[in-house]
Every structure is written in structure tokens, then in C-alpha cells.
mmCIF file of C-alpha atoms and ligand atoms in Angstrom:
data_model
loop_
_atom_site.group_PDB
_atom_site.id
_atom_site.type_symbol
_atom_site.label_atom_id
_atom_site.label_comp_id
_atom_site.label_asym_id
_atom_site.label_seq_id
_atom_site.Cartn_x
_atom_site.Cartn_y
_atom_site.Cartn_z
ATOM 1 C CA MET A 1 5.120 -7.773 -13.968
ATOM 2 C CA SER A 2 1.622 -8.842 -12.887
ATOM 3 C CA ALA A 3 0.017 -6.857 -10.071
ATOM 4 C CA ARG A 4 0.200 -9.944 -7.883
ATOM 5 C CA ALA A 5 3.895 -10.507 -8.548
ATOM 6 C CA GLU A 6 4.566 -6.818 -7.922
ATOM 7 C CA HIS A 7 2.704 -6.957 -4.645
ATOM 8 C CA LEU A 8 4.619 -10.028 -3.511
ATOM 9 C CA SER A 9 8.025 -8.728 -4.426
ATOM 10 C CA ALA A 10 7.239 -5.372 -2.756
ATOM 11 C CA ARG A 11 6.248 -7.183 0.431
ATOM 12 C CA LEU A 12 9.718 -8.661 0.767
ATOM 13 C CA GLN A 13 11.584 -5.734 -0.727
ATOM 14 C CA GLY A 14 14.739 -5.043 1.163
ATOM 15 C CA TYR A 15 15.240 -8.696 2.036
ATOM 16 C CA THR A 16 16.537 -9.805 -1.347
ATOM 17 C CA THR A 17 20.239 -10.044 -0.539
ATOM 18 C CA THR A 18 21.624 -10.472 2.922
ATOM 19 C CA ILE A 19 24.424 -8.195 3.983
ATOM 20 C CA PHE A 20 26.354 -11.370 4.872
ATOM 21 C CA ALA A 21 26.224 -12.657 1.301
ATOM 22 C CA GLU A 22 27.108 -9.230 -0.111
ATOM 23 C CA MET A 23 30.068 -8.705 2.190
ATOM 24 C CA SER A 24 31.355 -12.294 1.879
ATOM 25 C CA ALA A 25 31.280 -11.947 -1.918
ATOM 26 C CA LEU A 26 33.192 -8.682 -1.605
ATOM 27 C CA ALA A 27 35.770 -10.429 0.618
ATOM 28 C CA LEU A 28 36.313 -13.090 -2.060
ATOM 29 C CA GLU A 29 36.459 -10.585 -4.917
ATOM 30 C CA THR A 30 39.030 -8.407 -3.200
ATOM 31 C CA GLY A 31 40.992 -11.151 -1.399
ATOM 32 C CA SER A 32 40.087 -9.500 1.898
ATOM 33 C CA ILE A 33 40.074 -11.023 5.377
ATOM 34 C CA ASN A 34 36.444 -11.623 6.265
ATOM 35 C CA LEU A 35 35.670 -10.344 9.748
ATOM 36 C CA GLY A 36 32.080 -9.885 8.580
ATOM 37 C CA GLN A 37 30.084 -13.099 8.431
ATOM 38 C CA GLY A 38 30.239 -15.037 11.679
ATOM 39 C CA PHE A 39 31.698 -18.413 10.782
ATOM 40 C CA PRO A 40 34.861 -19.992 12.201
ATOM 41 C CA ASP A 41 37.760 -20.380 9.750
ATOM 42 C CA THR A 42 38.758 -23.743 11.234
ATOM 43 C CA ASP A 43 36.673 -26.867 11.799
ATOM 44 C CA GLY A 44 35.279 -27.706 15.205
ATOM 45 C CA PRO A 45 36.527 -30.657 17.316
ATOM 46 C CA GLU A 46 37.958 -33.477 15.172
ATOM 47 C CA GLN A 47 36.006 -36.154 17.050
ATOM 48 C CA ILE A 48 32.679 -34.655 15.921
ATOM 49 C CA LYS A 49 33.819 -34.840 12.308
ATOM 50 C CA ARG A 50 34.720 -38.523 12.829
ATOM 51 C CA TRP A 51 31.227 -39.185 14.156
ATOM 52 C CA ALA A 52 29.702 -37.642 11.012
ATOM 53 C CA ILE A 53 31.956 -39.710 8.741
ATOM 54 C CA GLU A 54 31.061 -42.851 10.705
ATOM 55 C CA ALA A 55 27.350 -42.016 10.367
ATOM 56 C CA ILE A 56 27.730 -41.655 6.579
ATOM 57 C CA GLU A 57 29.622 -44.930 6.400
ATOM 58 C CA ALA A 58 27.023 -46.647 8.592
ATOM 59 C CA GLY A 59 24.413 -45.723 5.994
ATOM 60 C CA HIS A 60 22.505 -42.908 7.688
ATOM 61 C CA ASN A 61 22.010 -41.216 4.345
ATOM 62 C CA GLN A 62 18.267 -41.256 3.654
ATOM 63 C CA TYR A 63 15.494 -39.071 5.060
ATOM 64 C CA PRO A 64 15.598 -39.103 8.841
ATOM 65 C CA PRO A 65 12.292 -38.985 10.779
ATOM 66 C CA GLY A 66 10.363 -35.693 10.414
ATOM 67 C CA LYS A 67 10.949 -34.705 14.031
ATOM 68 C CA GLY A 68 14.651 -35.579 13.872
ATOM 69 C CA ILE A 69 16.389 -38.798 14.876
ATOM 70 C CA PRO A 70 15.440 -40.040 18.372
ATOM 71 C CA GLU A 71 19.096 -39.990 19.521
ATOM 72 C CA LEU A 72 19.384 -36.258 18.819
ATOM 73 C CA ARG A 73 15.992 -35.407 20.323
ATOM 74 C CA ARG A 74 17.014 -37.279 23.481
ATOM 75 C CA ALA A 75 20.407 -35.540 23.518
ATOM 76 C CA VAL A 76 18.747 -32.103 23.185
ATOM 77 C CA ALA A 77 16.352 -32.910 26.051
ATOM 78 C CA ASP A 78 19.253 -34.213 28.202
ATOM 79 C CA HIS A 79 21.233 -31.063 27.469
ATOM 80 C CA ALA A 80 18.316 -28.810 28.552
ATOM 81 C CA ARG A 81 17.942 -30.790 31.786
ATOM 82 C CA ARG A 82 21.679 -30.938 32.529
ATOM 83 C CA CYS A 83 22.460 -27.302 31.766
ATOM 84 C CA TYR A 84 19.265 -25.516 32.832
ATOM 85 C CA GLY A 85 17.033 -27.934 34.771
ATOM 86 C CA LEU A 86 14.398 -27.702 32.000
ATOM 87 C CA GLN A 87 12.457 -30.886 31.222
ATOM 88 C CA TYR A 88 11.281 -31.639 27.669
ATOM 89 C CA ASP A 89 9.782 -34.849 26.358
ATOM 90 C CA PRO A 90 11.926 -35.908 23.366
ATOM 91 C CA GLU A 91 8.826 -37.410 21.718
ATOM 92 C CA ASP A 92 6.719 -34.303 21.256
ATOM 93 C CA GLU A 93 8.571 -31.365 22.812
ATOM 94 C CA VAL A 94 11.804 -31.410 20.786
ATOM 95 C CA LEU A 95 12.095 -30.767 17.039
ATOM 96 C CA VAL A 96 15.266 -30.938 14.942
ATOM 97 C CA THR A 97 15.495 -28.211 12.273
ATOM 98 C CA ALA A 98 17.748 -27.055 9.444
ATOM 99 C CA GLY A 99 19.714 -24.738 11.716
ATOM 100 C CA ALA A 100 18.234 -22.186 14.074
ATOM 101 C CA THR A 101 17.215 -20.219 10.980
ATOM 102 C CA GLU A 102 14.572 -22.747 10.039
ATOM 103 C CA ALA A 103 13.336 -22.999 13.622
ATOM 104 C CA ILE A 104 12.901 -19.210 13.689
ATOM 105 C CA ALA A 105 11.142 -19.159 10.313
ATOM 106 C CA ALA A 106 8.855 -22.077 11.210
ATOM 107 C CA SER A 107 7.996 -20.518 14.585
ATOM 108 C CA LEU A 108 7.043 -17.173 13.097
ATOM 109 C CA LEU A 109 5.117 -18.726 10.195
ATOM 110 C CA ALA A 110 3.297 -21.088 12.550
ATOM 111 C CA LEU A 111 2.526 -18.769 15.430
ATOM 112 C CA CYS A 112 1.781 -15.414 13.724
ATOM 113 C CA GLU A 113 -1.188 -14.434 11.656
ATOM 114 C CA VAL A 114 -1.268 -11.625 9.124
ATOM 115 C CA GLY A 115 -1.348 -8.304 10.966
ATOM 116 C CA ASP A 116 0.084 -9.669 14.202
ATOM 117 C CA GLU A 117 3.041 -7.933 15.772
ATOM 118 C CA VAL A 118 6.386 -9.433 16.735
ATOM 119 C CA VAL A 119 8.454 -7.619 19.341
ATOM 120 C CA MET A 120 12.231 -7.955 19.033
ATOM 121 C CA LEU A 121 15.364 -6.337 20.430
ATOM 122 C CA GLU A 122 17.083 -3.766 18.201
ATOM 123 C CA PRO A 123 19.650 -4.245 16.740
ATOM 124 C CA TYR A 124 18.016 -7.468 15.491
ATOM 125 C CA TYR A 125 19.457 -10.429 13.583
ATOM 126 C CA ASP A 126 18.419 -9.913 9.966
ATOM 127 C CA ALA A 127 16.433 -13.165 9.623
ATOM 128 C CA TYR A 128 13.916 -11.970 12.242
ATOM 129 C CA ALA A 129 12.849 -9.036 10.084
ATOM 130 C CA ALA A 130 12.597 -11.130 6.912
ATOM 131 C CA CYS A 131 10.734 -14.034 8.568
ATOM 132 C CA THR A 132 8.329 -11.645 10.291
ATOM 133 C CA ALA A 133 7.605 -10.068 6.892
ATOM 134 C CA MET A 134 7.135 -13.498 5.276
ATOM 135 C CA ALA A 135 4.592 -14.330 7.973
ATOM 136 C CA GLY A 136 2.699 -11.132 7.058
ATOM 137 C CA ALA A 137 3.366 -9.784 10.544
ATOM 138 C CA THR A 138 4.877 -6.468 11.631
ATOM 139 C CA ARG A 139 7.976 -5.972 13.759
ATOM 140 C CA ARG A 140 8.139 -3.699 16.769
ATOM 141 C CA VAL A 141 11.572 -3.026 18.173
ATOM 142 C CA VAL A 142 12.895 -2.462 21.676
ATOM 143 C CA PRO A 143 16.260 -0.692 21.627
ATOM 144 C CA LEU A 144 19.410 -1.969 23.276
ATOM 145 C CA ARG A 145 21.481 1.181 23.672
ATOM 146 C CA GLY A 146 25.267 1.316 23.723
ATOM 147 C CA PRO A 147 27.743 1.321 25.266
ATOM 148 C CA ASP A 148 26.328 -1.289 27.671
ATOM 149 C CA TRP A 149 23.449 -2.464 25.441
ATOM 150 C CA ARG A 150 20.882 -2.755 28.238
ATOM 151 C CA MET A 151 17.145 -3.139 27.667
ATOM 152 C CA ASP A 152 14.879 -0.708 29.507
ATOM 153 C CA PRO A 153 11.704 -2.578 30.586
ATOM 154 C CA ASP A 154 9.686 0.615 29.965
ATOM 155 C CA ASP A 155 10.733 0.535 26.309
ATOM 156 C CA LEU A 156 9.477 -3.043 26.111
ATOM 157 C CA GLU A 157 6.175 -2.220 27.745
ATOM 158 C CA ALA A 158 5.748 0.741 25.372
ATOM 159 C CA VAL A 159 5.834 -1.322 22.156
ATOM 160 C CA VAL A 160 3.389 -4.049 23.208
ATOM 161 C CA THR A 161 -0.092 -3.559 21.762
ATOM 162 C CA ALA A 162 -3.278 -5.598 21.455
ATOM 163 C CA ARG A 163 -1.795 -7.041 18.211
ATOM 164 C CA THR A 164 1.403 -8.328 19.797
ATOM 165 C CA ARG A 165 1.664 -12.125 19.585
ATOM 166 C CA ILE A 166 5.319 -12.932 19.968
ATOM 167 C CA VAL A 167 8.304 -11.587 21.836
ATOM 168 C CA LEU A 168 11.428 -12.761 20.034
ATOM 169 C CA VAL A 169 14.414 -12.652 22.367
ATOM 170 C CA ASN A 170 18.026 -13.173 21.334
ATOM 171 C CA SER A 171 20.541 -13.652 24.146
ATOM 172 C CA PRO A 172 23.543 -13.950 23.992
ATOM 173 C CA HIS A 173 22.873 -11.237 21.461
ATOM 174 C CA ASN A 174 24.046 -10.800 17.888
ATOM 175 C CA PRO A 175 25.422 -8.218 17.025
ATOM 176 C CA THR A 176 26.143 -6.582 20.425
ATOM 177 C CA GLY A 177 27.398 -9.585 22.423
ATOM 178 C CA ARG A 178 25.104 -8.640 25.312
ATOM 179 C CA VAL A 179 23.916 -11.419 27.644
ATOM 180 C CA LEU A 180 20.607 -10.333 29.191
ATOM 181 C CA ASP A 181 20.658 -10.313 32.996
ATOM 182 C CA ASP A 182 18.098 -11.425 35.542
ATOM 183 C CA GLY A 183 16.401 -8.012 35.712
ATOM 184 C CA GLU A 184 15.846 -7.861 31.954
ATOM 185 C CA LEU A 185 14.762 -11.502 31.622
ATOM 186 C CA SER A 186 12.366 -11.153 34.584
ATOM 187 C CA ALA A 187 10.798 -8.066 32.999
ATOM 188 C CA ILE A 188 10.295 -9.900 29.682
ATOM 189 C CA ALA A 189 8.862 -12.953 31.459
ATOM 190 C CA GLN A 190 6.483 -10.878 33.542
ATOM 191 C CA LEU A 191 5.186 -9.043 30.507
ATOM 192 C CA CYS A 192 4.697 -12.278 28.514
ATOM 193 C CA VAL A 193 2.695 -13.795 31.362
ATOM 194 C CA GLU A 194 0.604 -10.660 31.993
ATOM 195 C CA ARG A 195 -0.230 -10.150 28.316
ATOM 196 C CA ASP A 196 -0.436 -13.819 27.409
ATOM 197 C CA LEU A 197 2.331 -13.609 24.789
ATOM 198 C CA VAL A 198 4.391 -16.403 23.281
ATOM 199 C CA ALA A 199 8.167 -16.056 23.575
ATOM 200 C CA VAL A 200 10.500 -17.323 20.875
ATOM 201 C CA THR A 201 14.099 -17.376 22.074
ATOM 202 C CA ASP A 202 17.172 -17.529 19.871
ATOM 203 C CA GLU A 203 19.898 -19.008 22.064
ATOM 204 C CA VAL A 204 22.389 -20.096 19.410
ATOM 205 C CA TYR A 205 25.270 -18.538 21.399
ATOM 206 C CA GLU A 206 24.129 -20.112 24.697
ATOM 207 C CA HIS A 207 27.566 -21.608 25.417
ATOM 208 C CA LEU A 208 29.705 -18.806 23.974
ATOM 209 C CA VAL A 209 29.779 -16.610 27.072
ATOM 210 C CA TYR A 210 32.782 -15.003 28.779
ATOM 211 C CA GLY A 211 31.186 -13.772 32.016
ATOM 212 C CA PRO A 212 27.912 -14.672 33.735
ATOM 213 C CA ALA A 213 26.251 -17.826 32.391
ATOM 214 C CA HIS A 214 23.347 -17.683 29.964
ATOM 215 C CA VAL A 215 19.945 -18.313 31.550
ATOM 216 C CA PRO A 216 17.076 -19.388 29.273
ATOM 217 C CA LEU A 217 13.900 -17.299 29.387
ATOM 218 C CA ALA A 218 11.950 -20.598 29.564
ATOM 219 C CA SER A 219 13.323 -21.163 33.078
ATOM 220 C CA TYR A 220 11.427 -18.122 34.464
ATOM 221 C CA PRO A 221 8.096 -18.634 36.243
ATOM 222 C CA GLY A 222 5.228 -19.166 33.830
ATOM 223 C CA MET A 223 7.525 -19.214 30.794
ATOM 224 C CA ARG A 224 8.202 -22.857 29.957
ATOM 225 C CA GLU A 225 4.602 -23.316 28.875
ATOM 226 C CA ARG A 226 4.699 -20.299 26.488
ATOM 227 C CA THR A 227 8.229 -20.393 25.078
ATOM 228 C CA VAL A 228 9.744 -21.882 21.946
ATOM 229 C CA SER A 229 13.455 -22.174 22.815
ATOM 230 C CA ILE A 230 15.726 -22.365 19.789
ATOM 231 C CA SER A 231 19.389 -23.263 19.505
ATOM 232 C CA SER A 232 21.838 -24.751 17.069
ATOM 233 C CA ALA A 233 25.016 -26.814 16.935
ATOM 234 C CA GLY A 234 26.658 -24.448 14.457
ATOM 235 C CA LYS A 235 28.047 -22.012 17.024
ATOM 236 C CA THR A 236 28.503 -24.349 19.981
ATOM 237 C CA PHE A 237 30.594 -26.892 18.090
ATOM 238 C CA ALA A 238 31.923 -24.689 15.273
ATOM 239 C CA TYR A 239 30.217 -26.573 12.452
ATOM 240 C CA THR A 240 28.035 -23.792 11.010
ATOM 241 C CA GLY A 241 27.775 -25.473 7.602
ATOM 242 C CA TRP A 242 26.023 -28.551 8.942
ATOM 243 C CA LYS A 243 22.893 -26.589 9.843
ATOM 244 C CA ILE A 244 21.666 -28.751 12.695
ATOM 245 C CA GLY A 245 19.352 -26.750 14.932
ATOM 246 C CA TRP A 246 16.425 -27.471 17.217
ATOM 247 C CA ALA A 247 13.408 -26.067 18.996
ATOM 248 C CA CYS A 248 12.029 -27.103 22.387
ATOM 249 C CA ALA A 249 8.506 -26.136 23.424
ATOM 250 C CA PRO A 250 5.395 -27.522 25.078
ATOM 251 C CA ALA A 251 3.686 -30.050 22.797
ATOM 252 C CA PRO A 252 0.835 -27.863 21.438
ATOM 253 C CA LEU A 253 3.195 -25.020 20.461
ATOM 254 C CA LEU A 254 5.767 -27.396 19.043
ATOM 255 C CA ALA A 255 3.139 -29.218 16.970
ATOM 256 C CA ALA A 256 2.355 -25.943 15.187
ATOM 257 C CA VAL A 257 6.052 -25.235 14.575
ATOM 258 C CA ARG A 258 6.558 -28.803 13.333
ATOM 259 C CA THR A 259 3.757 -28.386 10.788
ATOM 260 C CA ALA A 260 5.406 -25.292 9.322
ATOM 261 C CA LYS A 261 8.837 -26.972 9.365
ATOM 262 C CA GLN A 262 7.424 -30.016 7.595
ATOM 263 C CA PHE A 263 6.672 -27.908 4.523
ATOM 264 C CA LEU A 264 9.832 -25.836 4.578
ATOM 265 C CA THR A 265 12.462 -28.583 4.424
ATOM 266 C CA TYR A 266 10.643 -31.638 5.849
ATOM 267 C CA VAL A 267 14.013 -32.983 7.110
ATOM 268 C CA SER A 268 17.735 -32.384 6.680
ATOM 269 C CA GLY A 269 21.253 -33.471 7.572
ATOM 270 C CA ALA A 270 20.725 -37.148 8.555
ATOM 271 C CA PRO A 271 24.394 -38.077 9.254
ATOM 272 C CA PHE A 272 25.098 -34.741 10.934
ATOM 273 C CA GLN A 273 22.194 -35.345 13.298
ATOM 274 C CA HIS A 274 24.006 -38.474 14.521
ATOM 275 C CA ALA A 275 27.273 -36.593 14.991
ATOM 276 C CA ILE A 276 25.632 -33.748 16.917
ATOM 277 C CA ALA A 277 23.701 -36.183 19.121
ATOM 278 C CA ALA A 278 27.048 -37.713 20.118
ATOM 279 C CA ALA A 279 28.627 -34.262 20.593
ATOM 280 C CA LEU A 280 25.820 -33.086 22.901
ATOM 281 C CA GLU A 281 26.012 -36.303 24.907
ATOM 282 C CA ALA A 282 29.800 -35.962 25.228
ATOM 283 C CA GLY A 283 29.220 -33.147 27.711
ATOM 284 C CA ASP A 284 31.068 -29.917 28.286
ATOM 285 C CA ALA A 285 34.702 -30.596 27.425
ATOM 286 C CA LEU A 286 34.188 -30.184 23.671
ATOM 287 C CA VAL A 287 32.608 -26.766 24.226
ATOM 288 C CA GLU A 288 34.988 -25.492 26.902
ATOM 289 C CA THR A 289 38.003 -25.644 24.581
ATOM 290 C CA THR A 290 36.170 -23.542 21.997
ATOM 291 C CA VAL A 291 35.078 -20.955 24.578
ATOM 292 C CA GLU A 292 38.564 -20.578 26.038
ATOM 293 C CA SER A 293 40.060 -20.057 22.635
ATOM 294 C CA LEU A 294 37.340 -17.527 21.731
ATOM 295 C CA ARG A 295 37.961 -15.654 24.984
ATOM 296 C CA ALA A 296 41.589 -15.122 23.982
ATOM 297 C CA ARG A 297 40.616 -13.999 20.492
ATOM 298 C CA ARG A 298 38.001 -11.610 21.897
ATOM 299 C CA GLU A 299 40.779 -9.906 23.839
ATOM 300 C CA GLN A 300 43.082 -9.920 20.824
ATOM 301 C CA LEU A 301 40.571 -8.260 18.499
ATOM 302 C CA CYS A 302 39.217 -5.786 21.058
ATOM 303 C CA ALA A 303 42.703 -4.705 22.158
ATOM 304 C CA GLY A 304 43.758 -4.393 18.515
ATOM 305 C CA LEU A 305 40.729 -2.265 17.620
ATOM 306 C CA GLU A 306 41.428 -0.085 20.647
ATOM 307 C CA SER A 307 44.973 0.472 19.500
ATOM 308 C CA LEU A 308 43.515 1.858 16.274
ATOM 309 C CA GLY A 309 41.532 4.372 18.319
ATOM 310 C CA LEU A 310 38.167 2.585 18.404
ATOM 311 C CA GLU A 311 36.286 1.914 21.613
ATOM 312 C CA ALA A 312 35.814 -1.836 21.934
ATOM 313 C CA PRO A 313 34.022 -2.801 25.140
ATOM 314 C CA ARG A 314 34.427 -6.553 25.648
ATOM 315 C CA PRO A 315 31.246 -8.402 24.610
ATOM 316 C CA GLU A 316 29.828 -10.764 27.257
ATOM 317 C CA GLY A 317 28.879 -13.431 24.736
ATOM 318 C CA ALA A 318 28.716 -14.533 21.071
ATOM 319 C CA TYR A 319 31.678 -13.674 18.819
ATOM 320 C CA PHE A 320 31.170 -10.131 17.667
ATOM 321 C CA VAL A 321 32.358 -6.724 18.779
ATOM 322 C CA THR A 322 30.600 -3.501 17.825
ATOM 323 C CA THR A 323 32.514 -0.252 17.315
ATOM 324 C CA ASP A 324 31.551 3.337 16.528
ATOM 325 C CA VAL A 325 33.614 4.434 13.535
ATOM 326 C CA ARG A 326 33.100 8.128 14.249
ATOM 327 C CA ALA A 327 36.184 7.731 16.470
ATOM 328 C CA LEU A 328 38.158 7.315 13.217
ATOM 329 C CA GLY A 329 36.464 10.243 11.517
ATOM 330 C CA PHE A 330 33.826 8.264 9.574
ATOM 331 C CA GLU A 331 30.108 9.019 9.875
ATOM 332 C CA ASP A 332 28.558 6.115 8.029
ATOM 333 C CA GLY A 333 29.193 2.399 8.676
ATOM 334 C CA VAL A 334 27.963 1.355 5.220
ATOM 335 C CA GLU A 335 30.387 3.704 3.486
ATOM 336 C CA PHE A 336 33.118 2.589 5.869
ATOM 337 C CA CYS A 337 32.512 -1.123 5.154
ATOM 338 C CA ARG A 338 32.326 -0.565 1.390
ATOM 339 C CA MET A 339 35.618 1.352 1.456
ATOM 340 C CA LEU A 340 37.452 -1.030 3.798
ATOM 341 C CA PRO A 341 38.200 -3.989 1.452
ATOM 342 C CA GLU A 342 39.703 -1.729 -1.211
ATOM 343 C CA ARG A 343 41.671 0.369 1.255
ATOM 344 C CA CYS A 344 42.813 -2.274 3.769
ATOM 345 C CA GLY A 345 41.756 -5.744 2.597
ATOM 346 C CA VAL A 346 39.381 -6.346 5.507
ATOM 347 C CA VAL A 347 35.625 -6.913 5.536
ATOM 348 C CA ALA A 348 33.247 -5.997 8.387
ATOM 349 C CA ILE A 349 29.473 -5.620 8.713
ATOM 350 C CA PRO A 350 27.690 -2.244 8.916
ATOM 351 C CA SER A 351 25.364 -2.651 11.912
ATOM 352 C CA VAL A 352 22.751 -0.300 10.476
ATOM 353 C CA VAL A 353 21.294 -3.301 8.614
ATOM 354 C CA PHE A 354 20.122 -4.553 12.031
ATOM 355 C CA TYR A 355 18.309 -1.291 12.842
ATOM 356 C CA ASP A 356 15.023 0.455 12.101
ATOM 357 C CA ASP A 357 16.440 3.484 13.898
ATOM 358 C CA VAL A 358 18.903 4.388 11.148
ATOM 359 C CA PRO A 359 20.595 7.310 12.964
ATOM 360 C CA ALA A 360 21.323 5.000 15.929
ATOM 361 C CA GLY A 361 22.864 2.282 13.715
ATOM 362 C CA ARG A 362 24.581 4.450 11.087
ATOM 363 C CA PRO A 363 28.040 4.807 12.690
ATOM 364 C CA LEU A 364 28.278 1.252 14.028
ATOM 365 C CA VAL A 365 30.366 -1.556 12.565
ATOM 366 C CA ARG A 366 30.441 -5.211 13.678
ATOM 367 C CA TRP A 367 33.626 -7.313 13.609
ATOM 368 C CA THR A 368 33.846 -11.037 14.361
ATOM 369 C CA PHE A 369 36.667 -12.633 16.314
ATOM 370 C CA CYS A 370 35.856 -16.273 15.415
ATOM 371 C CA LYS A 371 38.926 -16.414 13.126
ATOM 372 C CA GLN A 372 42.408 -17.831 13.757
ATOM 373 C CA GLN A 373 44.752 -15.690 15.829
ATOM 374 C CA ALA A 374 47.178 -15.273 12.929
ATOM 375 C CA VAL A 375 44.295 -14.108 10.723
ATOM 376 C CA LEU A 376 43.177 -11.580 13.345
ATOM 377 C CA ASP A 377 46.772 -10.311 13.620
ATOM 378 C CA ASP A 378 46.981 -9.938 9.861
ATOM 379 C CA ALA A 379 43.620 -8.116 9.785
ATOM 380 C CA LEU A 380 44.711 -5.735 12.533
ATOM 381 C CA GLU A 381 47.973 -5.008 10.724
ATOM 382 C CA ARG A 382 46.022 -4.267 7.556
ATOM 383 C CA LEU A 383 43.627 -2.022 9.485
ATOM 384 C CA ALA A 384 46.577 0.006 10.772
ATOM 385 C CA LYS A 385 46.671 1.501 7.249
ATOM 386 C CA LEU A 386 43.583 3.457 8.274
ATOM 387 C CA LEU A 387 45.750 5.513 10.549
ATOM 388 C CA ARG A 388 48.376 6.286 7.927
HETATM 389 N N1 PMP B 1 20.495 -16.595 15.180
HETATM 390 C C1 PMP B 1 21.563 -15.819 15.371
HETATM 391 C C2 PMP B 1 21.498 -14.754 16.400
HETATM 392 C C3 PMP B 1 22.696 -15.991 14.587
HETATM 393 O O1 PMP B 1 23.746 -15.198 14.768
HETATM 394 C C4 PMP B 1 22.701 -16.990 13.620
HETATM 395 C C5 PMP B 1 23.902 -17.122 12.741
HETATM 396 N N2 PMP B 1 24.299 -18.340 12.580
HETATM 397 C C6 PMP B 1 21.568 -17.807 13.473
HETATM 398 C C7 PMP B 1 20.488 -17.572 14.267
HETATM 399 C C8 PMP B 1 21.487 -18.896 12.458
HETATM 400 O O2 PMP B 1 21.843 -20.120 12.986
HETATM 401 P P1 PMP B 1 21.927 -21.418 12.054
HETATM 402 O O3 PMP B 1 23.170 -21.324 11.266
HETATM 403 O O4 PMP B 1 21.917 -22.540 13.009
HETATM 404 O O5 PMP B 1 20.712 -21.403 11.187
HETATM 405 N N1 LIG B 2 25.039 -15.646 12.110
HETATM 406 C C1 LIG B 2 26.147 -15.258 11.280
HETATM 407 C C2 LIG B 2 26.354 -13.771 11.414
HETATM 408 O O1 LIG B 2 25.595 -13.100 12.032
HETATM 409 C C3 LIG B 2 25.928 -15.655 9.834
HETATM 410 C C4 LIG B 2 24.708 -15.051 9.268
HETATM 411 C C5 LIG B 2 24.381 -15.465 7.851
HETATM 412 O O2 LIG B 2 25.251 -15.799 7.088
HETATM 413 N N2 LIG B 2 23.137 -15.422 7.540
HETATM 414 O O3 LIG B 2 27.309 -13.268 10.888
#
């Protein structure tokens, strides 16, 4: 290999396969129930599917505008105003992306320079680490510690340096299910303002909450003007495969993100953009049904895991529960997850992949409850073999 190629592949070493792809492949190979990757095993509301089919039949099948179709940009702005009182101009403050993933990648590529530092909560969603590395930046992590997964503002303060450019905040949080409270969000906002940092927020689970409502960081004093707020239709409407996401930010920040996005995908998902515009405009009913059904499944999975002897504190948001497998006599989540399909026919995710602090993440395993109740029952029955 040439020195240049070696250098480039070393830079992204460790990001070559995602744990989600590896574990989903293992689920298929072994015929296991996949409680690993977070995708629903049934389609979202039927009406939204109809809207997509109608959009295809109406001929919305060529490149949409670079920023996204006007109907969806308006719907995203309306949603931010209706739900959070945040005002964005659909013309130059809203950008449609290929899922939240592209919005995150474009934000980091656009707003970081080589050598800059990106602060993120640990455990962190795997794309943050990879996208930070692709931007030539360095990650600095602030731990959320179990069992309640709270952020200590002193830990945040301690990792910010003169090189810090971005604070990347994920709430509701994957993998822990934590929804940051007012104290934590205020501390982040205050620090961003004091140190003149840009915030990038990943709010893909904004509507999947089972207790206190989600509050966007952008709604804190001084934050709207320095925050790129990211979300996606995948989780809210249970259509993860459509990959319709968006970013909202003040025009100068969003223009930079749009430039990066333009050369990643340019555009995507024309008919799905129409369907999601209609879904967002349809208001809350479509989402409420999903949340209620997830709430029941959260209880089902957590209670089931508890009956196996695991501690399963109920997550406040998203659709994952994190357990410590030492309660079952295992030390290492990776070994546990590699053994599980063969032994029980169930797949889960070893949380250590979301950690720099390997000892902290080693015994943790993440399970998703966004599967049908009968599937969760079957998985729990299979897991009972662990006790035999
Ligand atoms: N952020 C978080 C925290 C996630 O869990 C996911 C998983 N879907 C994403 C971003 C990616 O979202 P999308 O599928 O819209 O790209
Ligand atoms: N967000 C989902 C999860 O955390 C899917 C991630 C992925 O497939 N990249 O499980």
C-alpha cells in the first residue's frame, strides 16, 4: 500500500464496520431475534406510506431542490414553532438531509477544522466518533454515569480547551435513554455562550419520551444563534429506511452545513420528503400512537430482563435499555453478545463500542424494545435459557 493510502486507512481505523452491521448480519446468519440495531419491525402509520405512494405516482421522482422541497422545509419550521416556540426561516434556516446521519456528518465536516476538538457525551452514538475523525478533529468525552446517567457540569467544564469548537449533544440519548434535564442543559448552554462554542444537537428521539418532555438546547438563552439542531423522521414516524432528516440553524451556520451536504449526497428521497412533510403537518396524533405502544414495550422488555436477574431501570426516552451483564456472571459485553445468538438466538449490542473508557463500558449491553410484543416475548423466552 502507498504511504498515503496507509495513512488514510489508519486515520479511520476502527470505523470500518459498524457494530450494527456486524450484529445484524449475525442475527440473519443465526436466525436470531435482533434486539440490537434500533429499527422497528413493523411499518409506521399506514397513512404516511400512502402519502409516499401518492408522491411517487404524482411524479415526484427526480432530484428535489438542494435544500429540500419547500413543503418539508415549511413543515419542519412549523413543527419547531409549534412544539418548542423556536422560529426558523424555511428559506435559509432549514435544510433537508439524508437522515440525521448526513446532517451530523455535514455539520462536523463544515464546522470543524483539522485539530479542532469536539466534545460529546459518553457513551456516544458511533457516527459521532467516525465523523469527527473524518473531519480531522479529535473527540473529548464527558461521561454519563449509570445507573441514572447524569452529566456532571464539572466534567463538561474539564474537557473544554482552547481547541474546542463544537459541543455535540444527544438527548434523548442513545444508548442510555437519558433525557437531559434543565440543570444539565443550562450548564451546557452557559458553557457554550461563555466559550463561544457551536452546539450540534442530535434530537432524533425528540418525541420518543416516556416522562418529562424533551427541551431543545436551542431554546436556552443565547443558544439559538449558535446551535445546529438535527432531527429525523425515521424514529418519530417509524420509517427508518426512508432516511429523511433535517437541520435547523441560523443562516450563516446552515449555509456552511449546506455546502458540505451538497457534496455528500446533494439531495435524496424526493417522494419521501413529500410524505414526511404531510406527516409533520398532520400534528401529534400520528406520533402519540407510536409513543404509547413503545411505552408498553419498554415495560415489557425491562420487566422481562429483570426477571432474568438483570437490573433494567426504565429509560426516559428513545427505545433502548442498558443492562450490566455482571449480574448474570459475565464480565465482558462483547463476549456476551458474541455468545448470545448461538446460545439463545438473540442479538444485542455491546455498549463498549460507544465508550473510550473501556472499563466503564465493558460489562454493559444495550437491548432495543422497538420490536413487536410477540417478538419481545419470544426473545425473553429464549433468554431464559441463560438461567438454565
Ligand atoms: N442519531 C442517533 C442518536 C441515532 O440513534 C440514530 C439512529 N438512527 C441516528 C442519529 C441516525 O438517524 P438517521 O437514520 O435519520 O440517519
Ligand atoms: N440508530 C440505530 C441504533 O442505534 C441504528 C444505527 C445504525 O444502524 N447505524 O441502533
